[in-house]
Short mmCIF file of C-alpha atoms in Angstrom, two decimals:
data_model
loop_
_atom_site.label_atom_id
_atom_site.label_comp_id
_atom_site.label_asym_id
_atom_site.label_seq_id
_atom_site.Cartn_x
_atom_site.Cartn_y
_atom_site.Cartn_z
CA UNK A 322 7.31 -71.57 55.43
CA UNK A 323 9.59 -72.70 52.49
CA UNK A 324 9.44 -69.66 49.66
CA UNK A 325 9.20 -72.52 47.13
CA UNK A 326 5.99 -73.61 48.62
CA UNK A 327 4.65 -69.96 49.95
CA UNK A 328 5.06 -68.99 46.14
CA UNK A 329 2.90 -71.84 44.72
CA UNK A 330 0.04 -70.43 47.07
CA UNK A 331 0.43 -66.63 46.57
CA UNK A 332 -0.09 -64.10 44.18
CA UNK A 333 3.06 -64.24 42.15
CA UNK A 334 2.03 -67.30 40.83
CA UNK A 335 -0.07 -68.37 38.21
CA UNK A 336 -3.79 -68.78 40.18
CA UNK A 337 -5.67 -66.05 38.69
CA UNK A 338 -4.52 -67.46 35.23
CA UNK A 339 -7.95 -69.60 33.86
CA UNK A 340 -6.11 -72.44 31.56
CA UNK A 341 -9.44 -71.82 29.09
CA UNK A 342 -8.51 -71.39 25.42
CA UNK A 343 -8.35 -67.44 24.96
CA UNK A 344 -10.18 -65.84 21.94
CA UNK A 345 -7.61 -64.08 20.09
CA UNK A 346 -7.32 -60.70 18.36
CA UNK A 347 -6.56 -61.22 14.26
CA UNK A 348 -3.48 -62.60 12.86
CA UNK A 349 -2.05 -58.82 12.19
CA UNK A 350 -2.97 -57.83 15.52
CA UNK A 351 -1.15 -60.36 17.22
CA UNK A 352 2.82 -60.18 18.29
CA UNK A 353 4.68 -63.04 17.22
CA UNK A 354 6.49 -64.28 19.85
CA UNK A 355 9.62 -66.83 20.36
CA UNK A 356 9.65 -68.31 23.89
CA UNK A 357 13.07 -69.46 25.34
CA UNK A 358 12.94 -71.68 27.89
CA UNK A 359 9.65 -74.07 28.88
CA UNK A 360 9.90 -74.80 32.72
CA UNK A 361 10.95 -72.68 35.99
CA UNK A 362 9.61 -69.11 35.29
CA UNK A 363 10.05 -69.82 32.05
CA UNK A 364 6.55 -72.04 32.19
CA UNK A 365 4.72 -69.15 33.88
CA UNK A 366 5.60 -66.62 30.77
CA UNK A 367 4.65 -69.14 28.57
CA UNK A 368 1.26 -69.39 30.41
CA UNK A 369 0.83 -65.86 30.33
CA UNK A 370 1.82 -65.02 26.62
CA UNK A 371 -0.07 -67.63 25.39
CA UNK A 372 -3.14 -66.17 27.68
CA UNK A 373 -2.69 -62.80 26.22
CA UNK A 374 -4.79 -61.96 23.37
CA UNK A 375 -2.85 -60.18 21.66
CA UNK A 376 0.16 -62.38 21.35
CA UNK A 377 0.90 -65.67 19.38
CA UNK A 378 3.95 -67.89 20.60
CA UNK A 379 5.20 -69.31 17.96
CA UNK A 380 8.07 -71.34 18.68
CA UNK A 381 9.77 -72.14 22.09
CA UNK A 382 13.23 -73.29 22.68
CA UNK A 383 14.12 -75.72 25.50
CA UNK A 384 17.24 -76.88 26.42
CA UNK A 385 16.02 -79.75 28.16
CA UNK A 386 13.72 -82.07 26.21
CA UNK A 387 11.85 -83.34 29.26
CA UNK A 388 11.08 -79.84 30.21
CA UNK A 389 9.44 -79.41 26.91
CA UNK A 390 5.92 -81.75 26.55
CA UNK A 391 3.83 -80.20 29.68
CA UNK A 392 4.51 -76.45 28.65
CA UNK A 393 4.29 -77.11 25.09
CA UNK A 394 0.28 -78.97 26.12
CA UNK A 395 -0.27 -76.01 28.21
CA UNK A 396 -0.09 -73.03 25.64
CA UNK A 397 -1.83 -75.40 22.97
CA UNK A 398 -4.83 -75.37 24.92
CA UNK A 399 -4.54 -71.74 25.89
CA UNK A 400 -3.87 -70.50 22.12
CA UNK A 401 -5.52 -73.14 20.01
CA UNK A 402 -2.72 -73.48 18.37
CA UNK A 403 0.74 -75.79 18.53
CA UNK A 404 4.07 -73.83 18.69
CA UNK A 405 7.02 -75.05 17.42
CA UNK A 406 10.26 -76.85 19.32
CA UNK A 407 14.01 -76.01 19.35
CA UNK A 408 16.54 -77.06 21.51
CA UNK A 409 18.33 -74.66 19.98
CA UNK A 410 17.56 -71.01 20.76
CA UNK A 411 18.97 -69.58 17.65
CA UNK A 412 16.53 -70.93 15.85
CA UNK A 413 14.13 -68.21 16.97
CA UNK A 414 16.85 -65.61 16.23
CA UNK A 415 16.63 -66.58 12.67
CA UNK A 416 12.73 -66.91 11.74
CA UNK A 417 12.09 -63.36 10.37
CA UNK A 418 8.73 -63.46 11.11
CA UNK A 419 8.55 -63.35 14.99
CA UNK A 420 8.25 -59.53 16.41
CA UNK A 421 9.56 -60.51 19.91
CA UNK A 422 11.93 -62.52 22.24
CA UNK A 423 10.87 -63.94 25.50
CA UNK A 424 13.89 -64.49 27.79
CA UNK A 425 13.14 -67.08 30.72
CA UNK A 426 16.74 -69.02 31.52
CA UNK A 427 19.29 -68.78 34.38
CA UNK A 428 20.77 -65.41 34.77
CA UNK A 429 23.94 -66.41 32.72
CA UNK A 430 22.12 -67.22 29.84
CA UNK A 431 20.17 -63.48 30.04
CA UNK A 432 22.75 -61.31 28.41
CA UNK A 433 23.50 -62.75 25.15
CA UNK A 434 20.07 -64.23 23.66
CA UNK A 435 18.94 -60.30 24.65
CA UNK A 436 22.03 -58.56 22.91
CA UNK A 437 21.70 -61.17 19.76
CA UNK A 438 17.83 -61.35 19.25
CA UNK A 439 18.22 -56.93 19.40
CA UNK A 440 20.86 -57.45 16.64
CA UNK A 441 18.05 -59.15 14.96
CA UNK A 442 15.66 -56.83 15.21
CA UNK A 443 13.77 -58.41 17.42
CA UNK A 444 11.78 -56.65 20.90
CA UNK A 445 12.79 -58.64 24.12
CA UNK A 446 11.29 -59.09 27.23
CA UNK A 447 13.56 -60.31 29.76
CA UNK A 448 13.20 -61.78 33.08
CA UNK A 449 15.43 -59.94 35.64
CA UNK A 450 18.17 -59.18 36.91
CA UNK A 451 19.24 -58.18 33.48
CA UNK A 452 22.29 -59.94 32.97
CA UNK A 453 24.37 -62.15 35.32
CA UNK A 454 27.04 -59.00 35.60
CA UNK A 455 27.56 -55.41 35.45
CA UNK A 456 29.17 -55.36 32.24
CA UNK A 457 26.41 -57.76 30.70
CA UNK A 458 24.05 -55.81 31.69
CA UNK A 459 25.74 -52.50 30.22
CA UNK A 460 25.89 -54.29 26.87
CA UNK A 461 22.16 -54.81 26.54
CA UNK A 462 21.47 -51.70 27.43
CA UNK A 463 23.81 -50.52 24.52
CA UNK A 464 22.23 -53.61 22.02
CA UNK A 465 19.24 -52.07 22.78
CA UNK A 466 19.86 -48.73 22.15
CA UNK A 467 21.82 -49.01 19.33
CA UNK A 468 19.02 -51.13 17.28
CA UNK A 469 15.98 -49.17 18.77
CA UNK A 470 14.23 -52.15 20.38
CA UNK A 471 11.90 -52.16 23.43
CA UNK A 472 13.17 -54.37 26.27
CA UNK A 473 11.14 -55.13 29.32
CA UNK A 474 13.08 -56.42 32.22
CA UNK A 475 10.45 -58.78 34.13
CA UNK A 476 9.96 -57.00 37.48
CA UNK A 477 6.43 -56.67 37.08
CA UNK A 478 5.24 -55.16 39.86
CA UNK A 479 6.25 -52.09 38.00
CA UNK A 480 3.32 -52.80 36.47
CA UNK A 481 0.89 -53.13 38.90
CA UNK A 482 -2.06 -51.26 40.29
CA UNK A 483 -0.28 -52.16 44.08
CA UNK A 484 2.61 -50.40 43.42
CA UNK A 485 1.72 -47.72 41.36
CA UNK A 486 -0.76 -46.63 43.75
CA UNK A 487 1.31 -46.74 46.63
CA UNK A 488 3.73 -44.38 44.14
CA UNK A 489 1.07 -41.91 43.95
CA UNK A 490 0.36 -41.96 48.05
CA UNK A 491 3.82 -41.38 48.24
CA UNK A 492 3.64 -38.27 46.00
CA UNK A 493 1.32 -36.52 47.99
CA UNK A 494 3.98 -35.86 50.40
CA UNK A 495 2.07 -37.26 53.45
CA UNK A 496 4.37 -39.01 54.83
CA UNK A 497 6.97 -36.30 55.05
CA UNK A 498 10.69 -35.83 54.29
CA UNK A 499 11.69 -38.68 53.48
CA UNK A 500 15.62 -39.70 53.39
CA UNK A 501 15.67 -43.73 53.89
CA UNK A 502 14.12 -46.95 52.37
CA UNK A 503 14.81 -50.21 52.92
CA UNK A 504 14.62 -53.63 51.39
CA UNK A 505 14.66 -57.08 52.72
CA UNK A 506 14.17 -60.74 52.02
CA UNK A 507 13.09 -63.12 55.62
CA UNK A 508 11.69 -65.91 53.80
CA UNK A 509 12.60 -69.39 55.06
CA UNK A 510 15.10 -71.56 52.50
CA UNK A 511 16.33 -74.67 52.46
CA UNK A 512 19.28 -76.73 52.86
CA UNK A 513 20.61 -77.81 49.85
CA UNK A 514 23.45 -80.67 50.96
CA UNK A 515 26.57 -81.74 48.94
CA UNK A 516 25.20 -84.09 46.45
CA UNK A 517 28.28 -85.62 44.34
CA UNK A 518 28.98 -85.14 41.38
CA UNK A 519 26.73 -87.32 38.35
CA UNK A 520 26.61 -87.23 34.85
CA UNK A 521 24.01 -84.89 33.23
CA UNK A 522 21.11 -86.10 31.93
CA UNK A 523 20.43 -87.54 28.16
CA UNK A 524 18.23 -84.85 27.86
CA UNK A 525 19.82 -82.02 28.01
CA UNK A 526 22.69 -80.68 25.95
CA UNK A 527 24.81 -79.96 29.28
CA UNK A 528 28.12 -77.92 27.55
CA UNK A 529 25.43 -75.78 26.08
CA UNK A 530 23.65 -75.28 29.17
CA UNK A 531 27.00 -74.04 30.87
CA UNK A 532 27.13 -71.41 28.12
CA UNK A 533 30.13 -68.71 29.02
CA UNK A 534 30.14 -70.33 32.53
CA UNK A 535 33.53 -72.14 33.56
CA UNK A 536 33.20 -76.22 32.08
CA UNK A 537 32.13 -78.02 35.44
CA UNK A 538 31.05 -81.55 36.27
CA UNK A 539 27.86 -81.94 36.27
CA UNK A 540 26.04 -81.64 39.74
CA UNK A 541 22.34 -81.52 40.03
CA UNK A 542 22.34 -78.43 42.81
CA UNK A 543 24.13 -76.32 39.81
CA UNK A 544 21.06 -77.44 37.69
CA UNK A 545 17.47 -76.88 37.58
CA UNK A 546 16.17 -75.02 40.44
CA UNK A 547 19.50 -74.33 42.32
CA UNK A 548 21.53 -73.00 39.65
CA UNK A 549 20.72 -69.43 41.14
CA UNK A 550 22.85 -70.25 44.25
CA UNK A 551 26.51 -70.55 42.47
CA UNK A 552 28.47 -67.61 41.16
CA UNK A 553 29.07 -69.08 37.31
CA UNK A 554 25.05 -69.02 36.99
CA UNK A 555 23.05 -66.92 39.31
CA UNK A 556 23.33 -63.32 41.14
CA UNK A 557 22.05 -65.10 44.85
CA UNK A 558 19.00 -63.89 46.46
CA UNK A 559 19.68 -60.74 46.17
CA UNK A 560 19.76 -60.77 42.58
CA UNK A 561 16.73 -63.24 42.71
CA UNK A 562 13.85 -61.49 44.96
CA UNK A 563 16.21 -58.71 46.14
CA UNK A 564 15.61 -57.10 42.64
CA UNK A 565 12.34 -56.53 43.13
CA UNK A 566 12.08 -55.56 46.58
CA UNK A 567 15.16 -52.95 46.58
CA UNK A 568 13.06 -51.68 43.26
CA UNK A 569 10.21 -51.15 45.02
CA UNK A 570 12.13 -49.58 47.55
CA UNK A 571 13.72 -47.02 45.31
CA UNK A 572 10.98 -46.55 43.20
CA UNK A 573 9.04 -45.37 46.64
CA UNK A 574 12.22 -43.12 47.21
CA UNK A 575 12.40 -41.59 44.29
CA UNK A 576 8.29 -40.67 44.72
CA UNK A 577 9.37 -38.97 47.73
CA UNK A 578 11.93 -37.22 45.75
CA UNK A 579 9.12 -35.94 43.33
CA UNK A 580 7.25 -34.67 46.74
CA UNK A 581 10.16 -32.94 48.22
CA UNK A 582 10.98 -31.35 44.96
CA UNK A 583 14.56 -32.71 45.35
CA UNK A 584 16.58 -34.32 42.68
CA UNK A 585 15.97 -37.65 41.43
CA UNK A 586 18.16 -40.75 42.31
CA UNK A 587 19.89 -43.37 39.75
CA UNK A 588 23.02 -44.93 41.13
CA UNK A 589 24.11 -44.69 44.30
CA UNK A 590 27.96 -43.51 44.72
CA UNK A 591 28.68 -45.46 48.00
CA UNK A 592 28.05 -49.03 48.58
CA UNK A 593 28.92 -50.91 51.79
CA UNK A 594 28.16 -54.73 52.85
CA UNK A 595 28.34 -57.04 55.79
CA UNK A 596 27.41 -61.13 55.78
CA UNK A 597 27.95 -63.67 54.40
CA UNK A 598 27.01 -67.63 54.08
CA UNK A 599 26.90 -67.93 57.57
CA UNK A 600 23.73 -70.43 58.58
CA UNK A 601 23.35 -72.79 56.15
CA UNK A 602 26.00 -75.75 55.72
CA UNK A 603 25.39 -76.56 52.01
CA UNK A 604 27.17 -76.31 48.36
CA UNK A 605 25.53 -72.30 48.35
CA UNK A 606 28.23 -69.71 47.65
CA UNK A 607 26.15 -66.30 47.69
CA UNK A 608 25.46 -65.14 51.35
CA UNK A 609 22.20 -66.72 53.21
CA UNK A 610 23.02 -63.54 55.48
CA UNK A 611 23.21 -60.21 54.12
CA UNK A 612 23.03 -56.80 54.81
CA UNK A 613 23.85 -53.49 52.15
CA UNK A 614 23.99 -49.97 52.71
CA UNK A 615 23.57 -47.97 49.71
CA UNK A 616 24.66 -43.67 49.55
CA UNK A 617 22.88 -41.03 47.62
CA UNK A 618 25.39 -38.23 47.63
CA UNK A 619 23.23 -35.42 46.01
CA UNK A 620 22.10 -32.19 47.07
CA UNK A 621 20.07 -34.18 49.71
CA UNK A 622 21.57 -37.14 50.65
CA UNK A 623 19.52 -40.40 50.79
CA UNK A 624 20.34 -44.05 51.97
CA UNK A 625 18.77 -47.20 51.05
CA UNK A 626 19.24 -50.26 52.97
CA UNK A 627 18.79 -54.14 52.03
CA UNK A 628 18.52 -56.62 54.46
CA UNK A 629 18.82 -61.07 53.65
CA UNK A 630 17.89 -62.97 56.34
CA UNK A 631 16.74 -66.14 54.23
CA UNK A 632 16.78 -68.12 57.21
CA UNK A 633 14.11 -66.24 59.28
CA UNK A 634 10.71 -68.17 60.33
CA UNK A 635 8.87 -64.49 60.72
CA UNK A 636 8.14 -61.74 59.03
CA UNK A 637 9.32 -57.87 59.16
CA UNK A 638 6.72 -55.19 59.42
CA UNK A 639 4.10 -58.02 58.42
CA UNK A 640 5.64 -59.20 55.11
CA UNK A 641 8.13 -62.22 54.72
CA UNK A 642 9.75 -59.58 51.84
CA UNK A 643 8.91 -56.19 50.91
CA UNK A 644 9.85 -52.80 51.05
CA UNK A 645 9.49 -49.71 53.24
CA UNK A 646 9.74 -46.11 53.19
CA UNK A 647 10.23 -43.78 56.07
CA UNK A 648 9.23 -40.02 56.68
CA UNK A 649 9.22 -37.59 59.40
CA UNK A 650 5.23 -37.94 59.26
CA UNK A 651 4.34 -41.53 58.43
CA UNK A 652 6.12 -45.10 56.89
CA UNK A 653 5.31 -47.07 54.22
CA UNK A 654 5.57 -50.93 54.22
CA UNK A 655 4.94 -52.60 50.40
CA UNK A 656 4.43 -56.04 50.11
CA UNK A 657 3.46 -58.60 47.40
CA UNK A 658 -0.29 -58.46 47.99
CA UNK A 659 -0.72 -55.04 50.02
CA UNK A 660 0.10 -51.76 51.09
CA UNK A 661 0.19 -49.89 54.30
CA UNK A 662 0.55 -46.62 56.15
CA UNK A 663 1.41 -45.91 59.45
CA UNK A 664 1.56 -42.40 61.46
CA UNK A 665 0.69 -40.91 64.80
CA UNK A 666 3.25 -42.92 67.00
CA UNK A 667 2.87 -46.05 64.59
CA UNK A 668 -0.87 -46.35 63.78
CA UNK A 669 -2.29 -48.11 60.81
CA UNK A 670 -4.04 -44.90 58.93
CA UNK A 671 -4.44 -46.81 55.59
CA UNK A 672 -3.92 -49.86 53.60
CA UNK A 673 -4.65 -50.68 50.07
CA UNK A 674 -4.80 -54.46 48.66
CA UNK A 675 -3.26 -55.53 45.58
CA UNK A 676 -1.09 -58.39 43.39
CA UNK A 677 1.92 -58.99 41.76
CA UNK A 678 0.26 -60.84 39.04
CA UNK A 679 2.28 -60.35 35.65
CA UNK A 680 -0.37 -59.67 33.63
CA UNK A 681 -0.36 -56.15 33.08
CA UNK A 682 3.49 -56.42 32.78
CA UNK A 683 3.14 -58.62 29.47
CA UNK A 684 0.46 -56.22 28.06
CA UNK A 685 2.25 -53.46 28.77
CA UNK A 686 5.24 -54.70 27.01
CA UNK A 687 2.97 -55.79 24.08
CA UNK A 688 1.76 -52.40 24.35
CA UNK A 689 4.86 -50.75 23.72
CA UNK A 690 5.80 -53.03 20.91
CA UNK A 691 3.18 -51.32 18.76
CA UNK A 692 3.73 -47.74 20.27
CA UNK A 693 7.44 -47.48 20.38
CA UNK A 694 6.89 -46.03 23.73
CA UNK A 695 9.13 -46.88 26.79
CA UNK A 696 7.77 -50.08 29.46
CA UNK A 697 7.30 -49.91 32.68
CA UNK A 698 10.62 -51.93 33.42
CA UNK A 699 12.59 -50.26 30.42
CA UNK A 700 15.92 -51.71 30.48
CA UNK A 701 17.52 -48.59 30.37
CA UNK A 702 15.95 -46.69 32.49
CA UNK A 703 14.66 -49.22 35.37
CA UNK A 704 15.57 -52.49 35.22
CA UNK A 705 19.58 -52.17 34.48
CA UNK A 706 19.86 -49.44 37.87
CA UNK A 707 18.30 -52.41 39.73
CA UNK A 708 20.23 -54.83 38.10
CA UNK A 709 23.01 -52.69 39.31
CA UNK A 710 21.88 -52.46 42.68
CA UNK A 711 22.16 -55.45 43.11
CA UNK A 712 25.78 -56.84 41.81
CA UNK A 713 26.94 -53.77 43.08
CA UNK A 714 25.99 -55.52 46.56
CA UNK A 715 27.49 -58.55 45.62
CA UNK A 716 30.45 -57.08 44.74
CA UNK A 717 30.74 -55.02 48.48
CA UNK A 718 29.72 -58.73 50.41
CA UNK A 719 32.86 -60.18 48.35
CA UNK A 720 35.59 -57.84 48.96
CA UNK A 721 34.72 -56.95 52.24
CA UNK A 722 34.60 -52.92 52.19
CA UNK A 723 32.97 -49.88 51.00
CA UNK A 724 32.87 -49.38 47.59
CA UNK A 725 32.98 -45.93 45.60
CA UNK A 726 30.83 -45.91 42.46
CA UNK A 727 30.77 -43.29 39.22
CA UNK A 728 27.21 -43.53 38.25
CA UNK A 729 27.76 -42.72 34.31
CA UNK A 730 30.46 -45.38 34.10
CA UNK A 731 29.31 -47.61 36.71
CA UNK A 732 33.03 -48.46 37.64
CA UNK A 733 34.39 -48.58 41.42
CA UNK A 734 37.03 -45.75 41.77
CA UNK A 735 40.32 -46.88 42.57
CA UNK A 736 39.28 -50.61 43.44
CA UNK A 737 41.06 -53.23 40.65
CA UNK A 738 39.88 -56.04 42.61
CA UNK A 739 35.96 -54.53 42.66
CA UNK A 740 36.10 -54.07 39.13
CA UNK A 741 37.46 -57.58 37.86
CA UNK A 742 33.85 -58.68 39.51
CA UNK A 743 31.74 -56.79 37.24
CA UNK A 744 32.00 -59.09 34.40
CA UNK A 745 33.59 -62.88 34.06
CA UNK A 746 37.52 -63.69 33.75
CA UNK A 747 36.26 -65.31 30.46
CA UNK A 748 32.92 -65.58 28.54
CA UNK A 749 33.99 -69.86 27.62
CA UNK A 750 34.23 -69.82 24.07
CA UNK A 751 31.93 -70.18 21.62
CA UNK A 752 29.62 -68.11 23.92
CA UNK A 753 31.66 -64.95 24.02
CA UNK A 754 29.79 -61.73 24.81
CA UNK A 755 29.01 -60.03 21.54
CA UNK A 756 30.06 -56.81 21.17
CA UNK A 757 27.86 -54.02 20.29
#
């Protein structure tokens, strides 16, 4: 099955979400909120901030004027109440009274409304991975810091009852000594062709949409929907889903940790990478085949693997993407809507349903607004390491050999070539990176 049209039937979309106009907690209770972006993701964290009772949106920026009217009806009806409607993004930088930033654009256009709306004071909740680089990524981190604010990277299953359960299975120690986890994506794409070259559309201010990326002609596969696919604007698929399924996949490695009483994990300090775009015959440039080995060096060495077979028309371990974690007892297999334990030469011993409905990810975040307490997907803590995870991939696939990496620096030893990949050659001017 296409992913585009197994995702508008599953559980990561919006069909739990009733479109009924929610009663809302008082006008002090309620986190103002500045939306940017109206369509993609963007339109499902629109739908569920405006669901949430205790948030307002306010105002919502959108690049694209035809991307603005159906988003705009939809959290009307939800809220009661009509937001306002930039183009312009720094508009909702500059109204004083909004608490928080919601961050739904292309992954080169993460990094610098986060770092500027933490300048301004402002909480952020941004989808993932958490900037379009390594260094990007670092420099939210330090906005962040530096100004106190609570940022919530949008891997939500961090939130859910699915995974957190699982988590606690895990901590039992039932399934053993654990020592590897693995990752993967198998979920049919699709060709994409070599459209030519057009000019952009009336709607949209097009240089601004480019941002710090190189100035391009316009071409409608690096546009809506397939931006994610080129190296000026997206991170591949491993920086798309892969995020969230090599999360899960630490996350459940790191519960083992807890079980085994060993040392926890961050970074790993060896990274290694085969594939490539091998299958399809299209304008993509990130691999459509992929596979990553990452090293935990510690007192007891770990390895977690990630596997991209985005061309597969069948599943691994019954899921089309998920995680798994293996022990000398038992395995683990996570997926988006389950999860499942199997011991005794391979028998299913246990499985527990869930979702990866975002729900509880937004509260949570508007949770921690109020408490100053760290989110589920703190930036920091969680979401950047992931982030990490997976450029540092990336970066292995593209030069074509083990990597070496210092975990408090997050620099490859001894590899100039590795290194010039963690950020751009330029941020295009006037979008340069601010500095913190």
């Amino acid at each position: 099955m296409d992913r585009r049209k197994f995702l508008q039937g599953s559980t990561l979309g919006l069909a739990s979400l009733s479109l009924e106009k929610v009663a809302k907690a008082s006008a002090s209770e309620r986190v103002r909120v500045g939306m940017i972006g109206a369509a993609g993701r963007a339109s499902a964290l629109n739908q569920y901030f405006a669901a949430n009772a205790n948030s307002e949106i306010v105002a919502i920026a959108e690049i694209d004027t035809a991307r603005q009217g159906k988003t705009i009806e939809t959290v009307t009806k939800l809220q009661g109440k009509k937001p306002q409607i930039f183009q312009d993004f720094r508009k909702l930088l500059d109204d004083n009274s909004l608490d928080a930033i919601v961050v739904g654009t292309p992954d080169h256009w993460h990094a610098i409304p986060t770092i500027l709306a933490c300048q301004a004071g402002k909480d952020v909740y941004v989808e993932k991975p958490d900037g379009h680089n390594i260094i990007e990524g670092q420099r939210m981190v330090a906005a962040m810091k530096k100004h106190k604010r609570i940022v919530q990277m949008g891997s939500q299953h961090r939130s859910t009852e699915r995974l957190k359960t699982a988590l606690d299975y895990i901590r039992t120690g039932a399934l053993g000594r654990c020592l590897v986890a693995k990752a993967w994506e198998s979920t049919r794409q699709g060709n994409i062709g070599y459209p030519p070259d057009s000019t952009p559309p009336e709607t949209v201010d097009y240089d601004m949409w480019l941002g710090p990326a190189k100035k391009r002609p316009f071409n409608k596969n690096r546009f809506h929907g397939r931006w994610r696919w080129f190296h000026d604007y997206g991170t591949g698929d491993l920086g798309n889903d892969g995020v969230h399924r090599l999360d899960m996949a630490f996350a459940a490695l790191n519960a083992a940790c807890e079980a085994q009483k060993d040392d926890a994990i961050l970074l790993p300090t060896k990274i290694s990478a085969m594939g490539g775009k091998w299958y399809f015959d299209d304008m993509q440039e990130w691999p459509d085949t992929l596979q990553v080995n990452y090293e935990y060096t510690s007192k007891t060495p770990k390895i977690l693997t990630y596997e991209m077979r985005v061309w597969a028309p069948y599943q691994f371990h019954g899921e089309s993407e998920g995680a798994a974690l293996y022990g000398d007892k038992g395995y683990m297999v996570i997926g988006n809507s389950r999860w499942r334990v199997y011991t005794n030469g391979g028998r299913l011993t246990k499985e527990v349903k869930g979702n990866s409905d975002a729900t509880p990810h937004v509260q949570n975040f508007l949770d921690c607004i109020k408490t100053r307490q760290k989110p589920a997907c703190d930036l920091e803590t969680v979401g950047h390491p992931a982030s990490v995870l997976c450029h540092a991939g990336n970066i292995a696939a593209r030069v074509g050999r083990t990597l070496t990496l210092d975990p408090q620096t997050e620099l490859f030893l001894n590899d100039k070539e590795a290194n010039q990949l963690r950020g751009r050659e330029e941020w295009r001017k006037p979008w340069i990176l601010p500095e913190v």
